[in-house]
Amino acid sequence: MSRPQHLKAVRLRLIPAALGLGAVVALAGCSAGQVTETDTQVAAVNGGSGDAQQVAVRNATLAFPTEGAFYRAGSSAPLELVLSNTGPNDKLVQVTSPFAASGQVGGTTDLPTNTSLHASGPTTKPAGNDQRTVQIVLNGLKQDITPGVTVPVTFVFEKAGPVTVQVPIGADHNPRPEHGSPAEGQHAGGGH
């Protein structure tokens, strides 16, 4: 092979490598900016979230019903959620929903700067000296609320104002029966 033929063969081998490297560099630049596919994704939580200025409502759900799998019209539904405040001292003053006759707020409602309040449904009880719990209940539901339905709930804060969050029924925290367990057989009508 002559020298010109050898140089031509080397160049022909380098062209695909250069094109491949150029493609890698071009594709790497696609995600280098601030607008990426993941910049608008939110955490994978079951509940609704919203913000009223510096006060955040996170993972808001109706506690899973203690009897049955849904809330009947006329019943009450406690909420589970976290309220956090990164702004000036604030206070939760009201909770309302067009799906309920009233909203009841109890326990700790003050939300000092850089703190959070937790509501964990019907079992919310201050543990020891922990005063950072709030109880929120929607009373007099105007219709049946089933899993998969979201209910608009408006939280009103003294300084931050209102925020409306779409609230679903939360997950059932009771363990499911194992396949073939006696509990399953009782519900299935006996055996196989």
PDB file of C-alpha atoms in Angstrom:
ATOM      1  CA  MET A   1       0.000   0.000   0.000  1.00  0.00           C
ATOM      2  CA  SER A   2       1.442   3.344  -1.002  1.00  0.00           C
ATOM      3  CA  ARG A   3       1.751   6.206   1.414  1.00  0.00           C
ATOM      4  CA  PRO A   4      -1.184   8.204  -0.151  1.00  0.00           C
ATOM      5  CA  GLN A   5      -3.387   5.098   0.012  1.00  0.00           C
ATOM      6  CA  HIS A   6      -2.373   4.495   3.637  1.00  0.00           C
ATOM      7  CA  LEU A   7      -3.222   8.101   4.637  1.00  0.00           C
ATOM      8  CA  LYS A   8      -6.573   7.837   2.873  1.00  0.00           C
ATOM      9  CA  ALA A   9      -7.383   4.597   4.759  1.00  0.00           C
ATOM     10  CA  VAL A  10      -6.453   6.213   8.109  1.00  0.00           C
ATOM     11  CA  ARG A  11      -8.643   9.244   7.347  1.00  0.00           C
ATOM     12  CA  LEU A  12     -11.567   6.999   6.435  1.00  0.00           C
ATOM     13  CA  ARG A  13     -11.243   5.229   9.789  1.00  0.00           C
ATOM     14  CA  LEU A  14     -11.096   8.522  11.703  1.00  0.00           C
ATOM     15  CA  ILE A  15     -14.281   9.976  10.143  1.00  0.00           C
ATOM     16  CA  PRO A  16     -16.735   7.654  12.008  1.00  0.00           C
ATOM     17  CA  ALA A  17     -14.829   8.195  15.269  1.00  0.00           C
ATOM     18  CA  ALA A  18     -14.960  11.981  14.839  1.00  0.00           C
ATOM     19  CA  LEU A  19     -18.681  11.882  13.990  1.00  0.00           C
ATOM     20  CA  GLY A  20     -19.377   9.714  17.055  1.00  0.00           C
ATOM     21  CA  LEU A  21     -17.431  12.057  19.324  1.00  0.00           C
ATOM     22  CA  GLY A  22     -19.256  15.065  17.848  1.00  0.00           C
ATOM     23  CA  ALA A  23     -22.631  13.405  18.494  1.00  0.00           C
ATOM     24  CA  VAL A  24     -21.697  12.685  22.118  1.00  0.00           C
ATOM     25  CA  VAL A  25     -20.623  16.296  22.669  1.00  0.00           C
ATOM     26  CA  ALA A  26     -23.799  17.627  21.009  1.00  0.00           C
ATOM     27  CA  LEU A  27     -26.081  15.376  23.087  1.00  0.00           C
ATOM     28  CA  ALA A  28     -24.248  16.197  26.306  1.00  0.00           C
ATOM     29  CA  GLY A  29     -25.028  19.866  25.692  1.00  0.00           C
ATOM     30  CA  CYS A  30     -28.774  19.139  25.583  1.00  0.00           C
ATOM     31  CA  SER A  31     -29.035  18.713  29.343  1.00  0.00           C
ATOM     32  CA  ALA A  32     -26.482  21.308  30.346  1.00  0.00           C
ATOM     33  CA  GLY A  33     -29.012  24.162  30.576  1.00  0.00           C
ATOM     34  CA  GLN A  34     -31.471  25.021  33.317  1.00  0.00           C
ATOM     35  CA  VAL A  35     -34.469  23.732  31.388  1.00  0.00           C
ATOM     36  CA  THR A  36     -34.266  19.979  31.745  1.00  0.00           C
ATOM     37  CA  GLU A  37     -36.805  17.197  31.767  1.00  0.00           C
ATOM     38  CA  THR A  38     -36.520  16.819  35.538  1.00  0.00           C
ATOM     39  CA  ASP A  39     -36.650  20.502  36.529  1.00  0.00           C
ATOM     40  CA  THR A  40     -40.450  20.423  36.824  1.00  0.00           C
ATOM     41  CA  GLN A  41     -40.853  16.999  38.441  1.00  0.00           C
ATOM     42  CA  VAL A  42     -42.164  16.828  41.977  1.00  0.00           C
ATOM     43  CA  ALA A  43     -41.523  14.269  44.668  1.00  0.00           C
ATOM     44  CA  ALA A  44     -43.403  10.993  44.358  1.00  0.00           C
ATOM     45  CA  VAL A  45     -45.789  11.434  47.263  1.00  0.00           C
ATOM     46  CA  ASN A  46     -49.427  10.473  47.481  1.00  0.00           C
ATOM     47  CA  GLY A  47     -50.830  13.768  48.725  1.00  0.00           C
ATOM     48  CA  GLY A  48     -51.431  17.227  47.389  1.00  0.00           C
ATOM     49  CA  SER A  49     -49.082  20.166  47.840  1.00  0.00           C
ATOM     50  CA  GLY A  50     -49.338  23.932  47.608  1.00  0.00           C
ATOM     51  CA  ASP A  51     -47.696  27.158  48.752  1.00  0.00           C
ATOM     52  CA  ALA A  52     -49.023  30.365  50.307  1.00  0.00           C
ATOM     53  CA  GLN A  53     -46.002  32.656  50.099  1.00  0.00           C
ATOM     54  CA  GLN A  54     -43.386  31.040  52.398  1.00  0.00           C
ATOM     55  CA  VAL A  55     -45.815  28.562  53.997  1.00  0.00           C
ATOM     56  CA  ALA A  56     -45.900  25.139  52.339  1.00  0.00           C
ATOM     57  CA  VAL A  57     -48.570  22.448  52.564  1.00  0.00           C
ATOM     58  CA  ARG A  58     -47.009  19.085  51.721  1.00  0.00           C
ATOM     59  CA  ASN A  59     -48.357  15.542  51.196  1.00  0.00           C
ATOM     60  CA  ALA A  60     -51.918  16.462  52.236  1.00  0.00           C
ATOM     61  CA  THR A  61     -54.261  13.469  52.285  1.00  0.00           C
ATOM     62  CA  LEU A  62     -57.484  12.452  53.962  1.00  0.00           C
ATOM     63  CA  ALA A  63     -56.527   9.709  56.432  1.00  0.00           C
ATOM     64  CA  PHE A  64     -57.609   6.296  55.142  1.00  0.00           C
ATOM     65  CA  PRO A  65     -61.053   5.539  56.650  1.00  0.00           C
ATOM     66  CA  THR A  66     -60.983   3.488  59.854  1.00  0.00           C
ATOM     67  CA  GLU A  67     -64.180   1.700  58.780  1.00  0.00           C
ATOM     68  CA  GLY A  68     -64.680   0.617  55.187  1.00  0.00           C
ATOM     69  CA  ALA A  69     -62.751   1.847  52.175  1.00  0.00           C
ATOM     70  CA  PHE A  70     -64.375   5.256  51.668  1.00  0.00           C
ATOM     71  CA  TYR A  71     -65.975   8.155  53.555  1.00  0.00           C
ATOM     72  CA  ARG A  72     -69.774   8.244  53.561  1.00  0.00           C
ATOM     73  CA  ALA A  73     -71.710  11.481  53.119  1.00  0.00           C
ATOM     74  CA  GLY A  74     -72.252  13.100  56.526  1.00  0.00           C
ATOM     75  CA  SER A  75     -69.113  11.595  58.091  1.00  0.00           C
ATOM     76  CA  SER A  76     -65.894  13.339  59.134  1.00  0.00           C
ATOM     77  CA  ALA A  77     -62.458  12.945  57.545  1.00  0.00           C
ATOM     78  CA  PRO A  78     -59.201  13.802  59.375  1.00  0.00           C
ATOM     79  CA  LEU A  79     -56.287  15.130  57.324  1.00  0.00           C
ATOM     80  CA  GLU A  80     -52.662  13.990  57.290  1.00  0.00           C
ATOM     81  CA  LEU A  81     -50.087  16.542  56.134  1.00  0.00           C
ATOM     82  CA  VAL A  82     -47.051  18.657  56.901  1.00  0.00           C
ATOM     83  CA  LEU A  83     -47.112  22.464  57.120  1.00  0.00           C
ATOM     84  CA  SER A  84     -43.754  24.233  56.983  1.00  0.00           C
ATOM     85  CA  ASN A  85     -42.863  27.897  57.248  1.00  0.00           C
ATOM     86  CA  THR A  86     -39.675  29.506  55.917  1.00  0.00           C
ATOM     87  CA  GLY A  87     -40.993  33.061  56.286  1.00  0.00           C
ATOM     88  CA  PRO A  88     -42.100  35.231  59.210  1.00  0.00           C
ATOM     89  CA  ASN A  89     -44.091  33.764  62.108  1.00  0.00           C
ATOM     90  CA  ASP A  90     -47.546  32.693  60.937  1.00  0.00           C
ATOM     91  CA  LYS A  91     -50.610  30.783  62.093  1.00  0.00           C
ATOM     92  CA  LEU A  92     -53.151  28.396  60.543  1.00  0.00           C
ATOM     93  CA  VAL A  93     -56.495  30.132  61.107  1.00  0.00           C
ATOM     94  CA  GLN A  94     -59.008  28.202  58.990  1.00  0.00           C
ATOM     95  CA  VAL A  95     -59.537  25.118  56.819  1.00  0.00           C
ATOM     96  CA  THR A  96     -62.510  24.837  54.441  1.00  0.00           C
ATOM     97  CA  SER A  97     -63.723  22.660  51.585  1.00  0.00           C
ATOM     98  CA  PRO A  98     -66.776  22.851  49.330  1.00  0.00           C
ATOM     99  CA  PHE A  99     -67.126  19.086  49.993  1.00  0.00           C
ATOM    100  CA  ALA A 100     -67.621  19.585  53.768  1.00  0.00           C
ATOM    101  CA  ALA A 101     -70.010  21.548  55.980  1.00  0.00           C
ATOM    102  CA  SER A 102     -67.091  22.738  58.129  1.00  0.00           C
ATOM    103  CA  GLY A 103     -63.415  22.373  58.862  1.00  0.00           C
ATOM    104  CA  GLN A 104     -62.150  21.939  62.405  1.00  0.00           C
ATOM    105  CA  VAL A 105     -58.622  22.955  63.447  1.00  0.00           C
ATOM    106  CA  GLY A 106     -57.195  21.982  66.848  1.00  0.00           C
ATOM    107  CA  GLY A 107     -53.904  21.484  68.622  1.00  0.00           C
ATOM    108  CA  THR A 108     -50.980  23.707  67.710  1.00  0.00           C
ATOM    109  CA  THR A 109     -51.781  26.247  65.014  1.00  0.00           C
ATOM    110  CA  ASP A 110     -48.840  28.653  65.464  1.00  0.00           C
ATOM    111  CA  LEU A 111     -46.216  28.278  62.776  1.00  0.00           C
ATOM    112  CA  PRO A 112     -43.049  30.144  63.822  1.00  0.00           C
ATOM    113  CA  THR A 113     -40.361  30.838  61.245  1.00  0.00           C
ATOM    114  CA  ASN A 114     -38.329  27.797  60.116  1.00  0.00           C
ATOM    115  CA  THR A 115     -40.638  25.261  61.780  1.00  0.00           C
ATOM    116  CA  SER A 116     -43.188  22.696  60.693  1.00  0.00           C
ATOM    117  CA  LEU A 117     -46.437  21.225  61.991  1.00  0.00           C
ATOM    118  CA  HIS A 118     -47.543  17.641  61.437  1.00  0.00           C
ATOM    119  CA  ALA A 119     -51.062  16.263  61.246  1.00  0.00           C
ATOM    120  CA  SER A 120     -51.286  12.488  61.202  1.00  0.00           C
ATOM    121  CA  GLY A 121     -55.003  11.874  61.126  1.00  0.00           C
ATOM    122  CA  PRO A 122     -57.114  10.297  63.856  1.00  0.00           C
ATOM    123  CA  THR A 123     -54.099   9.087  65.850  1.00  0.00           C
ATOM    124  CA  THR A 124     -52.534  12.552  66.242  1.00  0.00           C
ATOM    125  CA  LYS A 125     -51.593  12.931  69.900  1.00  0.00           C
ATOM    126  CA  PRO A 126     -48.725  15.026  71.227  1.00  0.00           C
ATOM    127  CA  ALA A 127     -45.920  12.673  72.263  1.00  0.00           C
ATOM    128  CA  GLY A 128     -44.512  13.793  75.599  1.00  0.00           C
ATOM    129  CA  ASN A 129     -43.715  17.508  75.378  1.00  0.00           C
ATOM    130  CA  ASP A 130     -43.976  17.603  71.569  1.00  0.00           C
ATOM    131  CA  GLN A 131     -46.403  20.428  70.845  1.00  0.00           C
ATOM    132  CA  ARG A 132     -45.786  20.562  67.051  1.00  0.00           C
ATOM    133  CA  THR A 133     -48.941  18.669  66.040  1.00  0.00           C
ATOM    134  CA  VAL A 134     -52.160  20.021  64.604  1.00  0.00           C
ATOM    135  CA  GLN A 135     -55.498  18.249  64.168  1.00  0.00           C
ATOM    136  CA  ILE A 136     -57.499  19.087  61.053  1.00  0.00           C
ATOM    137  CA  VAL A 137     -60.866  17.443  60.339  1.00  0.00           C
ATOM    138  CA  LEU A 138     -63.414  18.017  57.568  1.00  0.00           C
ATOM    139  CA  ASN A 139     -66.865  17.553  59.177  1.00  0.00           C
ATOM    140  CA  GLY A 140     -70.202  16.844  57.512  1.00  0.00           C
ATOM    141  CA  LEU A 141     -68.972  15.565  54.147  1.00  0.00           C
ATOM    142  CA  LYS A 142     -71.541  16.498  51.496  1.00  0.00           C
ATOM    143  CA  GLN A 143     -71.051  13.340  49.414  1.00  0.00           C
ATOM    144  CA  ASP A 144     -69.292   9.982  49.495  1.00  0.00           C
ATOM    145  CA  ILE A 145     -65.528  10.359  49.062  1.00  0.00           C
ATOM    146  CA  THR A 146     -63.874   7.317  47.513  1.00  0.00           C
ATOM    147  CA  PRO A 147     -60.211   6.532  46.756  1.00  0.00           C
ATOM    148  CA  GLY A 148     -59.184   8.186  43.497  1.00  0.00           C
ATOM    149  CA  VAL A 149     -61.297  11.307  44.137  1.00  0.00           C
ATOM    150  CA  THR A 150     -59.527  14.515  45.109  1.00  0.00           C
ATOM    151  CA  VAL A 151     -61.172  17.113  47.314  1.00  0.00           C
ATOM    152  CA  PRO A 152     -60.223  20.808  47.154  1.00  0.00           C
ATOM    153  CA  VAL A 153     -59.207  21.980  50.622  1.00  0.00           C
ATOM    154  CA  THR A 154     -58.359  25.623  51.354  1.00  0.00           C
ATOM    155  CA  PHE A 155     -55.870  26.388  54.131  1.00  0.00           C
ATOM    156  CA  VAL A 156     -55.920  29.995  55.375  1.00  0.00           C
ATOM    157  CA  PHE A 157     -52.878  31.407  57.162  1.00  0.00           C
ATOM    158  CA  GLU A 158     -52.904  34.630  59.181  1.00  0.00           C
ATOM    159  CA  LYS A 159     -50.124  36.335  57.172  1.00  0.00           C
ATOM    160  CA  ALA A 160     -49.496  34.153  54.121  1.00  0.00           C
ATOM    161  CA  GLY A 161     -53.174  34.006  53.167  1.00  0.00           C
ATOM    162  CA  PRO A 162     -55.051  31.131  51.483  1.00  0.00           C
ATOM    163  CA  VAL A 163     -53.868  28.202  49.399  1.00  0.00           C
ATOM    164  CA  THR A 164     -56.149  25.525  47.895  1.00  0.00           C
ATOM    165  CA  VAL A 165     -54.776  22.002  47.587  1.00  0.00           C
ATOM    166  CA  GLN A 166     -56.321  18.979  45.846  1.00  0.00           C
ATOM    167  CA  VAL A 167     -56.432  16.316  48.574  1.00  0.00           C
ATOM    168  CA  PRO A 168     -56.919  12.563  47.880  1.00  0.00           C
ATOM    169  CA  ILE A 169     -57.619   9.742  50.328  1.00  0.00           C
ATOM    170  CA  GLY A 170     -54.262   8.518  51.621  1.00  0.00           C
ATOM    171  CA  ALA A 171     -52.885   5.011  51.584  1.00  0.00           C
ATOM    172  CA  ASP A 172     -54.255   2.288  53.852  1.00  0.00           C
ATOM    173  CA  HIS A 173     -51.598   1.805  56.556  1.00  0.00           C
ATOM    174  CA  ASN A 174     -53.012  -1.557  57.678  1.00  0.00           C
ATOM    175  CA  PRO A 175     -51.038  -4.574  56.457  1.00  0.00           C
ATOM    176  CA  ARG A 176     -52.625  -6.551  53.659  1.00  0.00           C
ATOM    177  CA  PRO A 177     -53.212 -10.252  54.279  1.00  0.00           C
ATOM    178  CA  GLU A 178     -50.655 -12.565  52.740  1.00  0.00           C
ATOM    179  CA  HIS A 179     -51.791 -14.813  49.890  1.00  0.00           C
ATOM    180  CA  GLY A 180     -53.367 -17.933  51.366  1.00  0.00           C
ATOM    181  CA  SER A 181     -53.652 -16.495  54.897  1.00  0.00           C
ATOM    182  CA  PRO A 182     -56.744 -17.261  56.996  1.00  0.00           C
ATOM    183  CA  ALA A 183     -57.911 -13.657  56.641  1.00  0.00           C
ATOM    184  CA  GLU A 184     -57.939 -14.014  52.866  1.00  0.00           C
ATOM    185  CA  GLY A 185     -59.915 -17.264  53.034  1.00  0.00           C
ATOM    186  CA  GLN A 186     -62.558 -15.652  55.234  1.00  0.00           C
ATOM    187  CA  HIS A 187     -63.107 -12.869  52.704  1.00  0.00           C
ATOM    188  CA  ALA A 188     -62.977 -15.170  49.714  1.00  0.00           C
ATOM    189  CA  GLY A 189     -65.676 -17.509  51.012  1.00  0.00           C
ATOM    190  CA  GLY A 190     -63.644 -20.463  52.193  1.00  0.00           C
ATOM    191  CA  GLY A 191     -61.004 -22.142  50.088  1.00  0.00           C
ATOM    192  CA  HIS A 192     -60.096 -22.721  46.540  1.00  0.00           C
TER     193      HIS A 192
END
